Amino acid sequence: MRKIVIAGNWKMFKTQAETQDFLQGFLPHLDETPSGREVLLCPPFTDLSILSKSLHGSRVQLGAQNVHWEENGAYTGEIAAPMLVEIGVRYVIVGHSERRQFFGETDETVNLRLKAAQKYGLTPILCVGETKQQRDAGETESLITTQLEKDLVNVDQDNLVIAYEPIWAIGTGDTCETNEASRVIGLIRSQLKNPNVPIQYGGSVKPNNIDEIMAQPEIDGVLVGGASLEPASFARIVNYHQ
């Protein structure tokens, strides 16, 4: 059985005070969440400690938005896996399209980050996906296959989550058709040694489309951006209807 993983990626939103307010509105909704769903929040680094304390004993796991490949060193602005583990982080997003687009992330550095995360027991969420230009040029399949080949060298597929994020659907309001998302995720699964790796969909996931997304046979969860910032909105996504 493949695990269902529902992750909220807060990106660069929420102060510590706003985080506390969010939890007061969100955590009560988890009383109705089926036990088989893994729920996690990936806030900015400044919110990790307060969330670690507040989520202790709850259903929600803690994730970070990035991790460096060295365990320490002269890497200003980066964060190391032992630092994340120390405060109770369990998951980490690696290779998000915004990191690739704005901060020079490459498949080579993604691979290094994946291996560093796993070395310290973190479960990485590897993000792959195509731009609109690449999709329009018919390059979706070849691009994703190449990303996986490069990103997953010597990566343990028994401790891994993958998120398919069509870049053209992130924050645009455009959602990839659910059957098309399922098709591409099926393609991703066909490239893996372990067919039970959970594969999420990410890209304008909202309360009004979550039921349709999760009805697709290949989709094992979602990586949610903007809709994870509001307690009732993310609660509706976590408590999607089967």
Short mmCIF file of N, CA, C and O in Angstrom, two decimals, residues 12 54 57-58 72 84 113 127 132-133 146 149 155 161 167 186 191-192 199 208 210 230 233:
data_model
loop_
_atom_site.label_atom_id
_atom_site.label_comp_id
_atom_site.label_asym_id
_atom_site.label_seq_id
_atom_site.Cartn_x
_atom_site.Cartn_y
_atom_site.Cartn_z
N MET A 12 7.44 31.61 1.68
CA MET A 12 7.93 32.70 2.54
C MET A 12 6.74 33.46 3.13
O MET A 12 6.55 34.66 2.90
N SER A 54 4.77 22.98 19.27
CA SER A 54 3.31 23.03 19.25
C SER A 54 2.70 21.77 18.65
O SER A 54 1.57 21.40 18.99
N GLY A 57 3.13 15.48 19.69
CA GLY A 57 1.99 14.65 20.09
C GLY A 57 0.79 14.78 19.20
O GLY A 57 -0.23 14.12 19.44
N SER A 58 0.87 15.60 18.16
CA SER A 58 -0.26 15.79 17.25
C SER A 58 -0.12 14.87 16.04
O SER A 58 0.87 14.15 15.88
N ASN A 72 27.96 20.88 7.85
CA ASN A 72 28.30 22.21 8.36
C ASN A 72 29.25 22.86 7.36
O ASN A 72 29.68 22.21 6.41
N LEU A 84 18.18 20.42 11.33
CA LEU A 84 16.75 20.15 11.16
C LEU A 84 16.32 18.98 12.04
O LEU A 84 15.28 19.04 12.70
N ARG A 113 21.53 17.12 -2.23
CA ARG A 113 20.63 17.44 -1.11
C ARG A 113 19.79 16.21 -0.73
O ARG A 113 19.54 15.96 0.47
N CYS A 127 10.83 17.37 -5.94
CA CYS A 127 9.91 18.02 -6.87
C CYS A 127 10.45 17.94 -8.29
O CYS A 127 11.61 18.28 -8.54
N LYS A 132 5.56 25.71 -18.92
CA LYS A 132 4.58 25.76 -20.00
C LYS A 132 5.26 25.65 -21.36
O LYS A 132 4.78 24.96 -22.27
N GLN A 133 6.39 26.32 -21.50
CA GLN A 133 7.13 26.26 -22.76
C GLN A 133 7.55 24.83 -23.09
O GLN A 133 7.44 24.37 -24.23
N THR A 146 14.50 12.68 -17.61
CA THR A 146 15.88 13.13 -17.40
C THR A 146 16.08 13.64 -15.98
O THR A 146 17.11 13.34 -15.33
N GLU A 149 16.35 10.62 -13.69
CA GLU A 149 17.61 9.90 -13.88
C GLU A 149 18.75 10.59 -13.14
O GLU A 149 19.57 9.95 -12.48
N VAL A 155 20.09 7.35 -4.62
CA VAL A 155 19.08 7.77 -3.64
C VAL A 155 18.24 6.56 -3.24
O VAL A 155 17.84 5.76 -4.09
N VAL A 161 9.62 10.69 -1.09
CA VAL A 161 8.34 11.12 -1.66
C VAL A 161 8.68 11.94 -2.89
O VAL A 161 9.68 12.66 -2.90
N ILE A 167 5.02 23.27 -13.54
CA ILE A 167 5.40 24.62 -13.11
C ILE A 167 4.38 25.65 -13.59
O ILE A 167 4.09 26.63 -12.90
N GLY A 186 1.87 8.45 -13.30
CA GLY A 186 2.08 7.05 -13.69
C GLY A 186 3.38 6.87 -14.44
O GLY A 186 4.10 5.88 -14.26
N GLN A 191 9.30 4.88 -13.89
CA GLN A 191 10.75 5.09 -13.92
C GLN A 191 11.43 4.68 -12.61
O GLN A 191 12.66 4.73 -12.51
N LEU A 192 10.65 4.32 -11.60
CA LEU A 192 11.19 4.06 -10.27
C LEU A 192 11.48 2.57 -10.06
O LEU A 192 10.78 1.71 -10.60
N ILE A 199 3.66 9.48 -4.60
CA ILE A 199 3.85 10.56 -5.56
C ILE A 199 2.69 11.53 -5.44
O ILE A 199 1.53 11.17 -5.65
N ASN A 208 -11.77 23.18 -3.64
CA ASN A 208 -12.80 22.81 -4.61
C ASN A 208 -12.33 21.82 -5.67
O ASN A 208 -13.14 21.38 -6.50
N ILE A 210 -9.78 19.25 -4.65
CA ILE A 210 -9.03 18.19 -3.98
C ILE A 210 -9.71 16.83 -4.12
O ILE A 210 -9.03 15.81 -4.32
N GLU A 230 -4.39 29.00 5.03
CA GLU A 230 -5.62 29.34 5.76
C GLU A 230 -6.14 28.06 6.41
O GLU A 230 -6.29 27.03 5.74
N SER A 233 -9.19 26.14 4.88
CA SER A 233 -8.87 25.71 3.53
C SER A 233 -7.99 24.45 3.55
O SER A 233 -8.29 23.45 2.88
#
